Tab-separated table of C-alpha atoms (C1' of nucleotides) in Angstrom:
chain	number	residue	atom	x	y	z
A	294	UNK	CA	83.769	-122.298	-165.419
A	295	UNK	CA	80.576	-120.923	-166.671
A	296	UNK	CA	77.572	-122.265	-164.457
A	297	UNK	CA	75.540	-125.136	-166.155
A	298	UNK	CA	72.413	-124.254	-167.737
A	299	UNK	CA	70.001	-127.232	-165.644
A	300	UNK	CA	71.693	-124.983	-162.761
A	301	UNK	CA	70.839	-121.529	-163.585
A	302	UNK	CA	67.352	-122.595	-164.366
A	303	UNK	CA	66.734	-124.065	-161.347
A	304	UNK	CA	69.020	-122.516	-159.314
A	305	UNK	CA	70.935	-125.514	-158.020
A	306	UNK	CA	74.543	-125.679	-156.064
A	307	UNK	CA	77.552	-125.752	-158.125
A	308	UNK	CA	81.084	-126.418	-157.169
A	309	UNK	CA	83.196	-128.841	-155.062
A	310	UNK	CA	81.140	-130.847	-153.211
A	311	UNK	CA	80.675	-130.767	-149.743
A	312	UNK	CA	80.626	-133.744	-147.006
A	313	UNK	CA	77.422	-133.273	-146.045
A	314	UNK	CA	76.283	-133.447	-149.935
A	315	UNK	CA	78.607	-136.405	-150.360
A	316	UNK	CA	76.772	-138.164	-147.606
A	317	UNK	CA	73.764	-137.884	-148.841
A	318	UNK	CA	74.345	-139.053	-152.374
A	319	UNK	CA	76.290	-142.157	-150.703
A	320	UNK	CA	73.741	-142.625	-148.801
A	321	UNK	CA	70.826	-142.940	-150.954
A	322	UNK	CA	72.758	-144.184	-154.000
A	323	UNK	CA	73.486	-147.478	-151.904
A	324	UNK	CA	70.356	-147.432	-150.578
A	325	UNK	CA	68.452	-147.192	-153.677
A	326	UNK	CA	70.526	-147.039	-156.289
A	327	UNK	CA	70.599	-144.968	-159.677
A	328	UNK	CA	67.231	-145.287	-161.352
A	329	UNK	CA	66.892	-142.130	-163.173
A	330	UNK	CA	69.766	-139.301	-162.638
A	331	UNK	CA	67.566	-136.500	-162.781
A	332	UNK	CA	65.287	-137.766	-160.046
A	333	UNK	CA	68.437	-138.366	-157.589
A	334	UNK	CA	69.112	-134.836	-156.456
A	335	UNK	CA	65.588	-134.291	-155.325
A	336	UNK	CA	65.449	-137.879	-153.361
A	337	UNK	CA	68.466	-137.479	-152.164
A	338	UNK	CA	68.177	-133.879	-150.872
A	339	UNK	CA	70.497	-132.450	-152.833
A	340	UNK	CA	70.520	-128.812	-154.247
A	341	UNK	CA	72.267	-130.357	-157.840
A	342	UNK	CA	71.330	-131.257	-161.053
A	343	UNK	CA	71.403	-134.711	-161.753
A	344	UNK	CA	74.282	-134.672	-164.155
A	345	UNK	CA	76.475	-133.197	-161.638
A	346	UNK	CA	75.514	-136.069	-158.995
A	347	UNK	CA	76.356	-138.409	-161.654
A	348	UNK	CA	79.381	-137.525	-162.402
A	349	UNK	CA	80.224	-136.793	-158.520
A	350	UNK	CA	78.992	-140.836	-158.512
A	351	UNK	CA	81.680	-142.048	-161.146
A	352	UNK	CA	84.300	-140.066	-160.266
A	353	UNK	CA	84.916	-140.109	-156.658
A	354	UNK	CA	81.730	-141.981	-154.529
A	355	UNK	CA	81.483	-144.716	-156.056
A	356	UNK	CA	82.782	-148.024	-153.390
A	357	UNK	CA	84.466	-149.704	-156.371
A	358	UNK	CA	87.098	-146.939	-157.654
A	359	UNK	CA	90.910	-147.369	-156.792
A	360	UNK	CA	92.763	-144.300	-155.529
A	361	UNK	CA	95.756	-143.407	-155.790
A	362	UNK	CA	99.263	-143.232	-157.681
A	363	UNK	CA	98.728	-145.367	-161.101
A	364	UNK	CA	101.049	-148.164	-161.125
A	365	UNK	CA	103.816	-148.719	-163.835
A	366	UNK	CA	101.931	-151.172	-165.632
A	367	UNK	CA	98.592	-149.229	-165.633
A	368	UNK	CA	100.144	-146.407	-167.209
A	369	UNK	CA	101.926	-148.639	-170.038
A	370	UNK	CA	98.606	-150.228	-170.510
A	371	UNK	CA	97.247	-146.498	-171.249
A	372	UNK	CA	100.104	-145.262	-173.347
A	373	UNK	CA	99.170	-148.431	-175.505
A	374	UNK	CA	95.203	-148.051	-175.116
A	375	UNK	CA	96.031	-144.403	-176.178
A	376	UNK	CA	98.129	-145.677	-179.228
A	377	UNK	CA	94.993	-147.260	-180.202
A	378	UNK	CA	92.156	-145.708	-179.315
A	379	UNK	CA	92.835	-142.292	-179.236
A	380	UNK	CA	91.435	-139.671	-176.892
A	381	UNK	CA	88.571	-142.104	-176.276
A	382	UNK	CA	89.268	-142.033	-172.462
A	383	UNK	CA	86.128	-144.154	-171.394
A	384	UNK	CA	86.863	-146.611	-173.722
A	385	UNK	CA	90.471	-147.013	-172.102
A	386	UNK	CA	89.210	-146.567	-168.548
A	387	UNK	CA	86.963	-149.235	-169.288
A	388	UNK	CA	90.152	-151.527	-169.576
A	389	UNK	CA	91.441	-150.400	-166.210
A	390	UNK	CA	89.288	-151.426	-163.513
A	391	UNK	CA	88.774	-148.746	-160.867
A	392	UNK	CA	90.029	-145.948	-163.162
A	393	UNK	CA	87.645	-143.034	-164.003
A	394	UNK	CA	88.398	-141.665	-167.459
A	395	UNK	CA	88.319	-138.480	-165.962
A	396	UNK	CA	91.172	-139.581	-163.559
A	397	UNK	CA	93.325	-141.264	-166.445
A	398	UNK	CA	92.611	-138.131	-168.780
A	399	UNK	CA	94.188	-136.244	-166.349
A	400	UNK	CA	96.963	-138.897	-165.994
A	401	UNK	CA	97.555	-138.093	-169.575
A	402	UNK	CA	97.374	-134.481	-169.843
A	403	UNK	CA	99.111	-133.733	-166.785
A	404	UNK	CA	101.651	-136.682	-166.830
A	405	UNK	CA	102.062	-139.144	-169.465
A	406	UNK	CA	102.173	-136.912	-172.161
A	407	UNK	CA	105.217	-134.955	-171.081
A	408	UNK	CA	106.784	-138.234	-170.254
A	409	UNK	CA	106.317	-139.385	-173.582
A	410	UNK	CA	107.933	-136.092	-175.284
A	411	UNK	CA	110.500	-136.330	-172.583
A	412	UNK	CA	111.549	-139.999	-174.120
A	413	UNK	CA	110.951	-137.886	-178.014
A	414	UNK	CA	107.546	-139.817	-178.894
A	415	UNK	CA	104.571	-137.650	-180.264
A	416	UNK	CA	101.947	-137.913	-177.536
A	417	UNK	CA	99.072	-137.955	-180.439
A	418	UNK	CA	100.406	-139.786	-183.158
A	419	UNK	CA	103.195	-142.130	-180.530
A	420	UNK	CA	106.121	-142.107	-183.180
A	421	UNK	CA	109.122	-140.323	-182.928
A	422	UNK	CA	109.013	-136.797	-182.752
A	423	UNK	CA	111.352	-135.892	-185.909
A	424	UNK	CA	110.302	-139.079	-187.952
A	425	UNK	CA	106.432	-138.646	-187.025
A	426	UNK	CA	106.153	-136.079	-190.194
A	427	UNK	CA	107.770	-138.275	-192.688
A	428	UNK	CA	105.916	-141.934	-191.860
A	429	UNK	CA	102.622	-140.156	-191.755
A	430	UNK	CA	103.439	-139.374	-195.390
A	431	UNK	CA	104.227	-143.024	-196.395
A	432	UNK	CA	101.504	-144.885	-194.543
A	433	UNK	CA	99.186	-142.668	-195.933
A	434	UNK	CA	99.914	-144.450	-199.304
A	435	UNK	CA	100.662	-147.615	-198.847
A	436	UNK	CA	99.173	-150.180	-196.503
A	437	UNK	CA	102.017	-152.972	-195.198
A	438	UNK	CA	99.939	-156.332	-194.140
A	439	UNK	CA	101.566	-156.260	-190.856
A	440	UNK	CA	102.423	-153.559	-189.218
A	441	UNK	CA	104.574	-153.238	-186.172
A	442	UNK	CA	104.026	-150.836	-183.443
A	443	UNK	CA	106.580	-150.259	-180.576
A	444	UNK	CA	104.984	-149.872	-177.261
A	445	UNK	CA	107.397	-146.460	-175.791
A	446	UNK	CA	106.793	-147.765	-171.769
A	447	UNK	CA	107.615	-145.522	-169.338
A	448	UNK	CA	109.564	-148.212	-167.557
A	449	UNK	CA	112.954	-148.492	-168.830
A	450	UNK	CA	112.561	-152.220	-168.427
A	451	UNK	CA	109.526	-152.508	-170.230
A	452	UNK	CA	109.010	-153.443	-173.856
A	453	UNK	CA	105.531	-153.716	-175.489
A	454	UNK	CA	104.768	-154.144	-178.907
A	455	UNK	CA	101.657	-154.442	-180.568
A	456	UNK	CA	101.417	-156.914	-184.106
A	457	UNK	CA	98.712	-156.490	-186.838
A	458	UNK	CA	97.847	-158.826	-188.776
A	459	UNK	CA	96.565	-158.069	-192.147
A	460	UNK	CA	93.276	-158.763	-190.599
A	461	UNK	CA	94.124	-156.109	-188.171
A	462	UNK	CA	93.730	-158.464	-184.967
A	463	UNK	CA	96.873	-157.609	-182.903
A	464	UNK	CA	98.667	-159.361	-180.655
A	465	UNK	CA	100.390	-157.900	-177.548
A	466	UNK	CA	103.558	-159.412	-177.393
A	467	UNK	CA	105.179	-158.338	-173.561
A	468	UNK	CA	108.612	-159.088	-173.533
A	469	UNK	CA	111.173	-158.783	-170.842
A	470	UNK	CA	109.054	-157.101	-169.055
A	471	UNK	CA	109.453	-158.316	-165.362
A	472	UNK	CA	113.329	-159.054	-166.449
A	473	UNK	CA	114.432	-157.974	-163.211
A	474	UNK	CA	111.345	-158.143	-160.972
A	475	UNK	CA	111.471	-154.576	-160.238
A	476	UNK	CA	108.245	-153.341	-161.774
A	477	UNK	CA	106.547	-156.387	-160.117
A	478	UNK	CA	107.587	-155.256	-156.728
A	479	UNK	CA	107.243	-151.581	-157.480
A	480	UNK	CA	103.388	-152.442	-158.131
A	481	UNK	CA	103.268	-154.523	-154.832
A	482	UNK	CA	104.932	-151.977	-152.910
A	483	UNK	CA	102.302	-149.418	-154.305
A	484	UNK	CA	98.896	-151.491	-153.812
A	485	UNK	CA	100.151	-152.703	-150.523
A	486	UNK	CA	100.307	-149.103	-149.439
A	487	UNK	CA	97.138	-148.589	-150.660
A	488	UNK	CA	94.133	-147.357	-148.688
A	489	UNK	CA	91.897	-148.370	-150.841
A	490	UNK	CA	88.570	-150.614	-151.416
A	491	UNK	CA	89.754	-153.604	-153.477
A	492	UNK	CA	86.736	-155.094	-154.182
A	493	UNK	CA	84.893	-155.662	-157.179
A	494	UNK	CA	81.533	-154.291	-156.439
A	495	UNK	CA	80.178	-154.692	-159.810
A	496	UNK	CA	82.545	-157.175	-160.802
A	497	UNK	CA	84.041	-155.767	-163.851
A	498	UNK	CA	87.510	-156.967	-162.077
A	499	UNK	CA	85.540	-161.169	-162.935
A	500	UNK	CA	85.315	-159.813	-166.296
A	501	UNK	CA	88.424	-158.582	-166.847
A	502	UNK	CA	89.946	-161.933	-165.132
A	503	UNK	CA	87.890	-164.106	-166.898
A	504	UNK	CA	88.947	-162.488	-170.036
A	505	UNK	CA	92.254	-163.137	-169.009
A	506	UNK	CA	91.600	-166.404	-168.878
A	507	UNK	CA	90.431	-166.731	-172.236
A	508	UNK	CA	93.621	-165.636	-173.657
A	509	UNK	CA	91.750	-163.020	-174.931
A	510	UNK	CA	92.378	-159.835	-172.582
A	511	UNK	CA	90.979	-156.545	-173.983
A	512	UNK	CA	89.863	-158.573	-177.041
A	513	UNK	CA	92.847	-159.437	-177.927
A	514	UNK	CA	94.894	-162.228	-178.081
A	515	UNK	CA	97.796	-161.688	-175.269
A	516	UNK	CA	100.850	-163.457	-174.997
A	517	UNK	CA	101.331	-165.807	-171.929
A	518	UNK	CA	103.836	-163.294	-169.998
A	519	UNK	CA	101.493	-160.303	-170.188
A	520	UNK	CA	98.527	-162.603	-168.863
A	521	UNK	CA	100.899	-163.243	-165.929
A	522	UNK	CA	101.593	-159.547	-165.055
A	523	UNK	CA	98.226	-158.253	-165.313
A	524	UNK	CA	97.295	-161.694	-163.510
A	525	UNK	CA	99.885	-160.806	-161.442
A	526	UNK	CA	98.166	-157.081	-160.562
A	527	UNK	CA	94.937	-158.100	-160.098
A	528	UNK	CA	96.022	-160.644	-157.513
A	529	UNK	CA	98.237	-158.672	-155.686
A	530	UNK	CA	95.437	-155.907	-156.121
A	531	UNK	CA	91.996	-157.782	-154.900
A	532	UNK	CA	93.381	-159.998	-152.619
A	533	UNK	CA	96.958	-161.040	-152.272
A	534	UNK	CA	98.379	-158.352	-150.429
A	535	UNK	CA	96.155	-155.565	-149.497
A	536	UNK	CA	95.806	-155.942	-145.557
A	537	UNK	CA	92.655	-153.425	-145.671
A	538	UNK	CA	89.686	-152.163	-147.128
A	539	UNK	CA	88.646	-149.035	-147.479
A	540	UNK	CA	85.762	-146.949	-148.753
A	541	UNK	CA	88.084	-145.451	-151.955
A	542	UNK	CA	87.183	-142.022	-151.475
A	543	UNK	CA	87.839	-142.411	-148.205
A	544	UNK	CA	91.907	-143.008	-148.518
A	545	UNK	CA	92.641	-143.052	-145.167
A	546	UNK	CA	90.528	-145.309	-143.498
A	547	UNK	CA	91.773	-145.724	-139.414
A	548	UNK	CA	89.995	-147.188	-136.312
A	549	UNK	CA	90.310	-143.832	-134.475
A	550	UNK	CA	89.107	-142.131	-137.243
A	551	UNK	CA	85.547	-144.300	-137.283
A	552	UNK	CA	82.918	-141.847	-136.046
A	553	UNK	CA	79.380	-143.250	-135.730
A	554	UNK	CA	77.182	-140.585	-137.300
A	555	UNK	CA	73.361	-141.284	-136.244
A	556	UNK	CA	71.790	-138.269	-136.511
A	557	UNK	CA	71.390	-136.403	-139.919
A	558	UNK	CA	69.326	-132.830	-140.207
A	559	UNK	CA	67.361	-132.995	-142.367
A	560	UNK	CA	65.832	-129.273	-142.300
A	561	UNK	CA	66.830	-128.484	-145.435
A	562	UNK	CA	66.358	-131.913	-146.937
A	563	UNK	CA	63.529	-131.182	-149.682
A	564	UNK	CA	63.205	-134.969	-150.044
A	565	UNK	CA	59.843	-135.327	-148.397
A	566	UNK	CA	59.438	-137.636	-145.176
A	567	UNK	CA	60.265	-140.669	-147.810
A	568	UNK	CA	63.441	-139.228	-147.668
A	569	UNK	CA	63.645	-138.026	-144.265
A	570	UNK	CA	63.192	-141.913	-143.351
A	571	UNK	CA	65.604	-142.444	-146.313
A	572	UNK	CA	68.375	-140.454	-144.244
A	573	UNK	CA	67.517	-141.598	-140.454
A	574	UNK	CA	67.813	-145.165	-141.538
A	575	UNK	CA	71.088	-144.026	-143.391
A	576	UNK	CA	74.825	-144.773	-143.468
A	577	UNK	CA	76.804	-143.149	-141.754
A	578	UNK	CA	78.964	-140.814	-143.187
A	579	UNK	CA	82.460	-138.926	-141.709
A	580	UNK	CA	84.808	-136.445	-143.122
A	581	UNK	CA	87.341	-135.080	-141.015
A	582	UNK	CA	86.775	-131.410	-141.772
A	583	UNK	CA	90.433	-130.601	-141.590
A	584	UNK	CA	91.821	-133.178	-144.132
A	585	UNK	CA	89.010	-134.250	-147.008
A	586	UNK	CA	91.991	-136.995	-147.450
A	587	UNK	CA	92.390	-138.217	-144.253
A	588	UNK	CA	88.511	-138.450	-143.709
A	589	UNK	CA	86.419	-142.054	-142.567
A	590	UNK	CA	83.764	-143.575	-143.045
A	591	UNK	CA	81.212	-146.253	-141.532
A	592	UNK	CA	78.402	-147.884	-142.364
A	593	UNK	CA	76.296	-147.870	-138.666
A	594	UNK	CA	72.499	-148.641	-139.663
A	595	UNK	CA	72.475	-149.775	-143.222
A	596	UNK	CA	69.314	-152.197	-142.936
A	597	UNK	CA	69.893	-154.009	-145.693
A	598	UNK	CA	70.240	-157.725	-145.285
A	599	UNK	CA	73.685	-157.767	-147.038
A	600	UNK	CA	74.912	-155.512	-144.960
A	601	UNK	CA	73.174	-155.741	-141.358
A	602	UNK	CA	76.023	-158.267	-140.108
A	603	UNK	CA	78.450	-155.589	-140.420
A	604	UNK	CA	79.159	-152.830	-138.608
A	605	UNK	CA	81.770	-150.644	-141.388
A	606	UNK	CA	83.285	-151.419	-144.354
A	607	UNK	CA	86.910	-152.132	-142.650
A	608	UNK	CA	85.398	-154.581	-140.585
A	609	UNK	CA	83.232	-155.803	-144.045
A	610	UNK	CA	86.650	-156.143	-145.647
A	611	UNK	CA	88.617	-157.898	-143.179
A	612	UNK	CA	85.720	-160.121	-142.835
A	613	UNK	CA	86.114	-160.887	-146.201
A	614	UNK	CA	89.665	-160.979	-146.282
A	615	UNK	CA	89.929	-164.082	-144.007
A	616	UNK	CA	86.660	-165.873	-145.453
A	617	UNK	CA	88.609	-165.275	-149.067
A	618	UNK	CA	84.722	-163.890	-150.127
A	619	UNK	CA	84.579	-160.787	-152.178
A	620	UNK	CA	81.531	-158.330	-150.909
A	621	UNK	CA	78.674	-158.467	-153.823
A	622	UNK	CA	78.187	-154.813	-154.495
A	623	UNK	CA	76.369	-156.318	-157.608
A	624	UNK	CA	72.816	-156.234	-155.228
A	625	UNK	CA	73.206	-152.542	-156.027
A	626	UNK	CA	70.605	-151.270	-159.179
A	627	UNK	CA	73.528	-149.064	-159.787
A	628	UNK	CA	73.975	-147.197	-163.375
A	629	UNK	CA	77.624	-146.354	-163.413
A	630	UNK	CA	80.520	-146.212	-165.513
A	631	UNK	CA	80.896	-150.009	-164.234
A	632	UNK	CA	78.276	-150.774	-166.048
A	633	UNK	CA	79.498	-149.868	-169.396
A	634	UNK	CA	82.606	-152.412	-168.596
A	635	UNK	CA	80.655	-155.317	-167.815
A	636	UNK	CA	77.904	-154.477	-170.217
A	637	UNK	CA	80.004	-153.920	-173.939
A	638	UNK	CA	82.402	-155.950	-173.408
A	639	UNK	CA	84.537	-153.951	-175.975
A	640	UNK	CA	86.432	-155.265	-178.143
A	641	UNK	CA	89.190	-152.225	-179.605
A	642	UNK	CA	89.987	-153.401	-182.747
A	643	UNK	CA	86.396	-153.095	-183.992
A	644	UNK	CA	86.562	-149.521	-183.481
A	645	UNK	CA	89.814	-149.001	-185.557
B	241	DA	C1'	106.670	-114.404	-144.643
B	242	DA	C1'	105.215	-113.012	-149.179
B	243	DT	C1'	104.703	-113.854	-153.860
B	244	DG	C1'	104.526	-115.598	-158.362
B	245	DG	C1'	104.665	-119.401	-161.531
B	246	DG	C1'	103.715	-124.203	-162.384
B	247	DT	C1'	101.070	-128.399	-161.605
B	248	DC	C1'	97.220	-131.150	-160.700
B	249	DC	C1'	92.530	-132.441	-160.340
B	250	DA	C1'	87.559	-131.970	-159.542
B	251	DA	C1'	83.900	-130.331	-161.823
B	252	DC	C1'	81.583	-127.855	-165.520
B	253	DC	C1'	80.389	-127.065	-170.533
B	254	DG	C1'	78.785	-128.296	-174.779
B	255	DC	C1'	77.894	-131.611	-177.865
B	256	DC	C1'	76.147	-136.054	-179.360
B	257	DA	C1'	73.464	-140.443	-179.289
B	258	DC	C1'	69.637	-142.694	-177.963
B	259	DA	C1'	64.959	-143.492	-176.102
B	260	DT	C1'	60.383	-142.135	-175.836
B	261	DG	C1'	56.032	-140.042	-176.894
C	63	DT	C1'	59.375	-137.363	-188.550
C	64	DC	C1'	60.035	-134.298	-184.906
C	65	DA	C1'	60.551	-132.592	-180.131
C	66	DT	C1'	62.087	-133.462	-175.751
C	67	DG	C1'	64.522	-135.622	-171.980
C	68	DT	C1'	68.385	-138.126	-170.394
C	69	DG	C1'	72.876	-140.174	-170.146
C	70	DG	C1'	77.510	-140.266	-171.733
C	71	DC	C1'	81.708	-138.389	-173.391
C	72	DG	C1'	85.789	-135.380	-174.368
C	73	DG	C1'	87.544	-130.806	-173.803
C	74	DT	C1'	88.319	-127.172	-170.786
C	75	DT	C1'	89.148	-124.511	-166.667
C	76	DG	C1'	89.001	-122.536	-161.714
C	77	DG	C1'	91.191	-123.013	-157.815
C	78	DA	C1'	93.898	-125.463	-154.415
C	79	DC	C1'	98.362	-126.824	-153.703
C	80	DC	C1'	103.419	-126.923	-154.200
C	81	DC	C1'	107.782	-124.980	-154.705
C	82	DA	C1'	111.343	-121.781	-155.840
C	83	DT	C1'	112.731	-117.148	-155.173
DNA sequence: AATGGGTCCAACCGCCACATG
DNA sequence: TCATGTGGCGGTTGGACCCAT
């Protein structure tokens, strides 16, 4: 990896992140959230360019994003996405709330992909492998009004299939696909294990539900059954069974583990004494130096009146969990990939 | 225990689109 | 219209980790 230009020319840090840098972005991103990238490194005390705190942001600080292992139905929702869209991975992330498109690229390249050539299905074009060559040739000169495109899930139990119209609106018809109950409870069993923060800071998950509700999920028309499942995962996901919440980078999120951190150094922080206030007045911020994914984390002093009840994001969530009140993350000014999900609303078959 | 190959993922690169002056 | 700055995106890759030998 060749060092960024910004970097060279002003000699910034590049590579994995530390905890101390991590802090600091947390920190001042939910502070003051994202006005103008570039600006952020030098607020924040940070020795980056702004692109790279951006991206550090969306990928892996951000309170809303869901960690780990992708669920059966989240990675049948991408093989179909992908059927559609392509290697347009925001566009698909943008349908799977908590999901970086960095995270489900890599989902793809490293995973679904090989899964799909495993089953005989071309990973680009999704037909099979020895009859990919010869369709490609007849579609390419005529144009049936309704096409029919079979969904290849990686659940054996799963059948998808996506209808176009002549008008090229589609309809995701979802059959059999809780037949036996077992993906259901395969999903449970994964979210319930799940260390993760459920919530829906920027409420892209009210969106997405809403749009659900409409009969109209990702644009499109769904059929009743799908509704339920992804109904059903959302539930299970926000609410319904996760026992705690956790700061998502944080996926291991323990009582023992919370360590009040109070006092920051700020020698090196080229912020200015804005800044330096910035910091003391700051979240705190732990990372168990042995094992980044066993690290915790606490909010201690955040004076912000949304926040000044609670003393760490566990306790935030719990709080929540019994009041049945989601935290509103939506106070933040943030700019994030979020954003792009509540903001455009996309609608697939626009782009075909 | 050492080593080599494979896998996975965080982060960078380079390009593009858009806004602004 | 052009130059510049910024954000966003997809492709790529370095390195940590895992596992078989």
């Amino acid at each position: 990896m060749g060092r960024h230009s910004c970097c060279v020319k002003q000699k910034l840090r590049k590579g994995l992140w530390s905890p101390d840098e991590d802090e600091k972005l947390f920190n001042y991103i939910t502070r003051f959230g994202v006005g103008c990238w570039s600006s952020v490194p030098k607020l924040a005390g940070l020795q980056r360019c702004g692109k790279s705190c951006r991206l550090r942001w969306i990928n892996y600080l951000r309170p809303d994003l869901k960690r780990g292992m992708f669920s059966q139905q989240e990675e049948d929702l991408i093989i179909s996405l992908h059927e559609v869209l392509g290697n347009r991975w925001a566009q698909i992330a943008a349908q799977l709330p908590g999901r970086t498109d960095n995270e489900i690229k890599n989902l793809w390249n490293s995973c679904l992909k090989k899964k799909l050539l495993k089953q005989g299905i071309d990973p680009t074009t999704h037909k099979p492998l020895n009859e990919a060559n010869v369709k490609e040739e007849k579609t390419s000169t005529e144009s049936p009004p309704q096409m029919q495109i079979p969904i290849i899930s990686t659940s054996p139990s799963a059948t998808t299939t996506l209808l176009f119209s002549s008008q090229c609106s589609p309809v995701i018809s979802h059959s059999n696909y809780y037949d036996d109950g077992r993906l259901e409870e395969a999903s449970r069993e994964i979210f319930m294990n799940k260390h993760v923060l459920d919530l829906d800071p920027l409420s892209y998950n009210d969106n997405f539900q809403m749009s659900v509700a409409q009969n109209s999920c990702y644009g499109l028309p769904m059929s009743s059954n799908y509704q339920t499942s992804i109904r059903t995962l959302f539930d299970q996901n926000q609410f319904g069974t996760n026992s705690r919440y956790g700061f998502s980078s944080m996926p291991s999120l323990t009582n023992s583990d919370h360590v009040s951190v109070t006092e920051f150094s700020s020698d090196n922080n080229s912020g200015g004494e804005g800044c330096h206030q910035m910091m003391e007045n700051a979240s705190g911020f732990c990372w168990d130096a042995e094992n980044k994914l066993d690290h915790s984390f606490q909010f201690n002093a955040i004076k912000s009146e949304d926040f000044k009840t609670c003393n760490s994001w566990e306790e935030e969530g719990q709080q929540n969990l019994q009041n049945h009140v989601s935290i509103d993350f939506s106070c933040y000014p943030l700019t994030s990939l979020s954003e792009d999900l509540t903001g455009t609303s996309f609608d697939i078959f626009q782009q075909i």
